[in-house]
Amino acid sequence: ANYTTAMGFYSFATYSGAFALGSTVKSTAQNAVIIGSGGPWNENIYLENNIPRSFMVGFSSHYPTLFVGE
């Protein structure tokens, strides 16, 4: 998508303005930012931000530790 950035092992940014940083993370909404790590990559346990215009941080889980929304 336009204006996306994904950096890290198995990190994905799939919507306009999305940003993903870390391992096994996904940013799948407009202007959604995610930083951290999900679970084991071979088990498909991703930390995912699918909420538009929000920020999530989390580590070794599919639940965020910190969430900031509109």
Coordinates of N, CA, C and O in Angstrom, one line a residue:
A1 N 0.8 -1.2 0.0 CA 0.0 0.0 0.0 C 0.9 1.2 0.0 O 2.1 1.2 0.3
N2 N 0.3 2.4 -0.3 CA 1.1 3.6 -0.3 C 1.5 4.1 1.1 O 0.8 3.9 2.1
Y3 N 2.7 4.6 1.2 CA 3.3 5.2 2.4 C 3.3 4.2 3.6 O 3.0 4.6 4.7
T4 N 3.7 3.0 3.3 CA 3.8 2.0 4.4 C 5.3 1.7 4.7 O 6.1 1.9 3.8
T5 N 5.5 1.3 5.9 CA 6.9 0.9 6.3 C 6.8 -0.3 7.2 O 6.0 -0.3 8.2
A6 N 7.6 -1.3 6.9 CA 7.6 -2.5 7.7 C 9.1 -2.9 7.9 O 9.8 -3.1 6.9
M7 N 9.6 -3.0 9.1 CA 11.0 -3.3 9.4 C 11.0 -4.4 10.4 O 10.4 -4.2 11.5
G8 N 11.7 -5.5 10.1 CA 11.8 -6.6 11.1 C 11.5 -7.9 10.5 O 10.9 -8.0 9.4
F9 N 11.7 -8.9 11.3 CA 11.5 -10.3 10.9 C 10.0 -10.6 10.9 O 9.3 -10.4 11.9
Y10 N 9.4 -11.0 9.8 CA 8.0 -11.3 9.6 C 7.1 -10.1 10.1 O 6.1 -10.2 10.8
S11 N 7.5 -8.9 9.6 CA 6.7 -7.7 9.9 C 6.0 -7.3 8.6 O 6.6 -7.3 7.6
F12 N 4.7 -6.8 8.8 CA 3.9 -6.5 7.6 C 3.1 -5.2 7.9 O 2.6 -5.0 9.0
A13 N 3.1 -4.3 6.9 CA 2.3 -3.1 6.9 C 1.5 -3.1 5.7 O 2.0 -3.0 4.6
T14 N 0.2 -3.3 5.8 CA -0.6 -3.6 4.6 C -1.7 -2.5 4.2 O -2.5 -2.8 3.4
Y15 N -1.7 -1.4 4.9 CA -2.7 -0.4 4.6 C -2.1 1.0 4.5 O -1.0 1.2 5.1
S16 N -2.7 1.9 3.9 CA -2.1 3.2 3.6 C -1.7 3.9 4.9 O -2.5 4.1 5.9
G17 N -0.4 4.3 5.0 CA 0.1 5.0 6.2 C 0.5 4.1 7.3 O 0.8 4.6 8.4
A18 N 0.4 2.8 7.2 CA 0.7 1.9 8.3 C 2.2 1.8 8.5 O 3.0 1.9 7.6
F19 N 2.6 1.5 9.8 CA 4.0 1.4 10.2 C 4.1 0.2 11.1 O 3.4 0.1 12.1
A20 N 5.0 -0.7 10.8 CA 5.3 -1.9 11.7 C 6.8 -2.0 11.9 O 7.5 -2.0 11.0
L21 N 7.1 -2.2 13.2 CA 8.5 -2.3 13.6 C 8.7 -3.4 14.6 O 8.0 -3.4 15.7
G22 N 9.5 -4.5 14.3 CA 9.7 -5.5 15.2 C 9.6 -6.9 14.5 O 9.7 -7.0 13.3
S23 N 9.4 -7.9 15.3 CA 9.3 -9.3 14.7 C 7.9 -9.8 14.9 O 7.3 -9.6 16.0
T24 N 7.3 -10.5 13.9 CA 6.0 -11.0 13.9 C 4.9 -10.0 14.3 O 4.1 -10.2 15.3
V25 N 4.9 -8.8 13.7 CA 4.0 -7.8 13.9 C 3.3 -7.4 12.6 O 3.8 -7.6 11.5
K26 N 2.0 -7.0 12.7 CA 1.2 -6.6 11.5 C 0.5 -5.3 11.8 O 0.0 -5.1 12.9
S27 N 0.6 -4.4 10.9 CA -0.2 -3.1 10.9 C -1.2 -3.1 9.8 O -0.7 -3.0 8.6
T28 N -2.5 -3.3 10.0 CA -3.4 -3.6 9.0 C -4.6 -2.6 8.9 O -5.7 -3.0 8.5
A29 N -4.3 -1.4 9.3 CA -5.3 -0.3 9.3 C -4.7 1.0 8.9 O -3.5 1.1 9.0
Q30 N -5.5 1.9 8.4 CA -5.0 3.2 8.0 C -4.3 3.9 9.1 O -4.9 4.1 10.2
N31 N -3.1 4.4 8.9 CA -2.3 5.1 9.9 C -2.1 4.4 11.2 O -2.0 5.1 12.3
A32 N -2.1 3.1 11.2 CA -1.9 2.3 12.4 C -0.4 2.1 12.6 O 0.3 1.8 11.7
V33 N 0.1 2.2 13.9 CA 1.5 2.0 14.2 C 1.6 0.9 15.2 O 0.8 0.9 16.2
I34 N 2.6 0.0 15.0 CA 2.8 -1.0 15.9 C 4.3 -1.3 16.1 O 5.1 -1.2 15.1
I35 N 4.7 -1.5 17.4 CA 6.1 -1.7 17.7 C 6.2 -2.8 18.7 O 5.4 -2.8 19.7
G36 N 7.1 -3.8 18.5 CA 7.3 -4.9 19.4 C 7.5 -6.2 18.8 O 8.1 -6.3 17.7
S37 N 6.9 -7.2 19.4 CA 7.1 -8.6 18.9 C 5.9 -9.4 19.3 O 5.3 -9.3 20.4
G38 N 5.5 -10.3 18.4 CA 4.4 -11.2 18.7 C 5.0 -12.5 19.2 O 6.1 -12.5 19.8
G39 N 4.2 -13.6 19.0 CA 4.7 -14.9 19.5 C 5.7 -15.5 18.5 O 6.2 -14.8 17.6
P40 N 5.9 -16.8 18.6 CA 6.8 -17.5 17.7 C 6.3 -17.4 16.3 O 5.2 -17.6 16.0
W41 N 7.3 -17.1 15.4 CA 6.9 -16.9 14.0 C 6.3 -18.2 13.4 O 5.5 -18.1 12.5
N42 N 6.8 -19.3 13.8 CA 6.4 -20.6 13.2 C 5.0 -21.0 13.7 O 4.4 -21.9 13.1
E43 N 4.4 -20.3 14.6 CA 3.1 -20.6 15.1 C 2.1 -19.6 14.6 O 0.9 -19.6 15.0
N44 N 2.5 -18.6 13.8 CA 1.6 -17.5 13.3 C 0.9 -16.7 14.4 O -0.3 -16.4 14.2
I45 N 1.6 -16.4 15.4 CA 1.1 -15.6 16.5 C 1.6 -14.2 16.3 O 2.7 -13.9 16.7
Y46 N 0.8 -13.3 15.7 CA 1.2 -12.0 15.4 C 0.6 -11.0 16.4 O -0.5 -11.1 16.8
L47 N 1.4 -10.0 16.7 CA 0.9 -8.8 17.4 C 0.4 -7.9 16.3 O 1.1 -7.5 15.4
E48 N -0.9 -7.6 16.3 CA -1.6 -6.9 15.2 C -2.3 -5.7 15.6 O -3.1 -5.7 16.6
N49 N -2.1 -4.6 14.9 CA -2.8 -3.4 15.1 C -3.8 -3.2 13.9 O -3.3 -2.9 12.8
N50 N -5.1 -3.4 14.2 CA -6.1 -3.3 13.1 C -7.1 -2.1 13.4 O -8.2 -2.1 12.9
I51 N -6.6 -1.2 14.2 CA -7.4 -0.1 14.6 C -6.9 1.2 13.9 O -5.7 1.6 14.2
P52 N -7.7 1.9 13.1 CA -7.2 3.0 12.4 C -6.7 4.2 13.3 O -7.3 4.3 14.4
R53 N -5.7 4.9 12.9 CA -5.1 6.0 13.7 C -4.9 5.7 15.1 O -5.3 6.4 16.0
S54 N -4.1 4.6 15.4 CA -3.8 4.2 16.7 C -2.3 3.8 16.8 O -1.6 3.6 15.8
F55 N -1.8 3.5 18.0 CA -0.5 3.1 18.3 C -0.5 2.0 19.3 O -1.2 2.1 20.4
M56 N 0.2 0.9 19.0 CA 0.3 -0.2 20.0 C 1.8 -0.6 20.2 O 2.6 -0.5 19.3
V57 N 2.0 -1.0 21.4 CA 3.3 -1.6 21.8 C 3.1 -2.9 22.6 O 2.2 -2.9 23.5
G58 N 3.8 -3.9 22.3 CA 3.7 -5.2 23.0 C 4.8 -6.1 22.7 O 5.5 -5.9 21.7
F59 N 5.1 -7.0 23.6 CA 6.2 -8.0 23.4 C 5.8 -9.4 23.8 O 5.2 -9.6 24.8
S60 N 6.2 -10.3 22.9 CA 6.0 -11.8 23.2 C 4.5 -12.1 23.5 O 4.2 -13.0 24.3
S61 N 3.6 -11.5 22.7 CA 2.2 -11.8 22.9 C 1.4 -11.3 21.7 O 1.9 -10.5 20.9
H62 N 0.2 -11.7 21.6 CA -0.7 -11.1 20.6 C -1.6 -10.0 21.2 O -2.5 -9.5 20.5
Y63 N -1.4 -9.7 22.5 CA -2.1 -8.6 23.1 C -1.2 -7.4 23.4 O 0.0 -7.7 23.8
P64 N -1.6 -6.2 23.1 CA -0.7 -5.1 23.3 C -0.5 -4.7 24.8 O -1.5 -4.9 25.6
T65 N 0.6 -4.3 25.2 CA 0.9 -3.8 26.6 C 0.5 -2.4 26.7 O 0.0 -1.9 27.7
L66 N 0.7 -1.6 25.6 CA 0.3 -0.2 25.6 C -0.5 0.1 24.4 O -0.2 -0.4 23.3
F67 N -1.6 0.8 24.5 CA -2.4 1.2 23.4 C -2.8 2.7 23.5 O -3.2 3.1 24.6
V68 N -2.7 3.4 22.4 CA -3.1 4.8 22.4 C -4.0 5.0 21.2 O -3.6 4.7 20.0
G69 N -5.2 5.4 21.4 CA -6.2 5.6 20.3 C -6.6 7.1 20.2 O -6.1 7.9 20.9
E70 N -7.5 7.3 19.3 CA -8.0 8.7 19.1 C -8.7 9.2 20.4 O -9.3 8.5 21.1

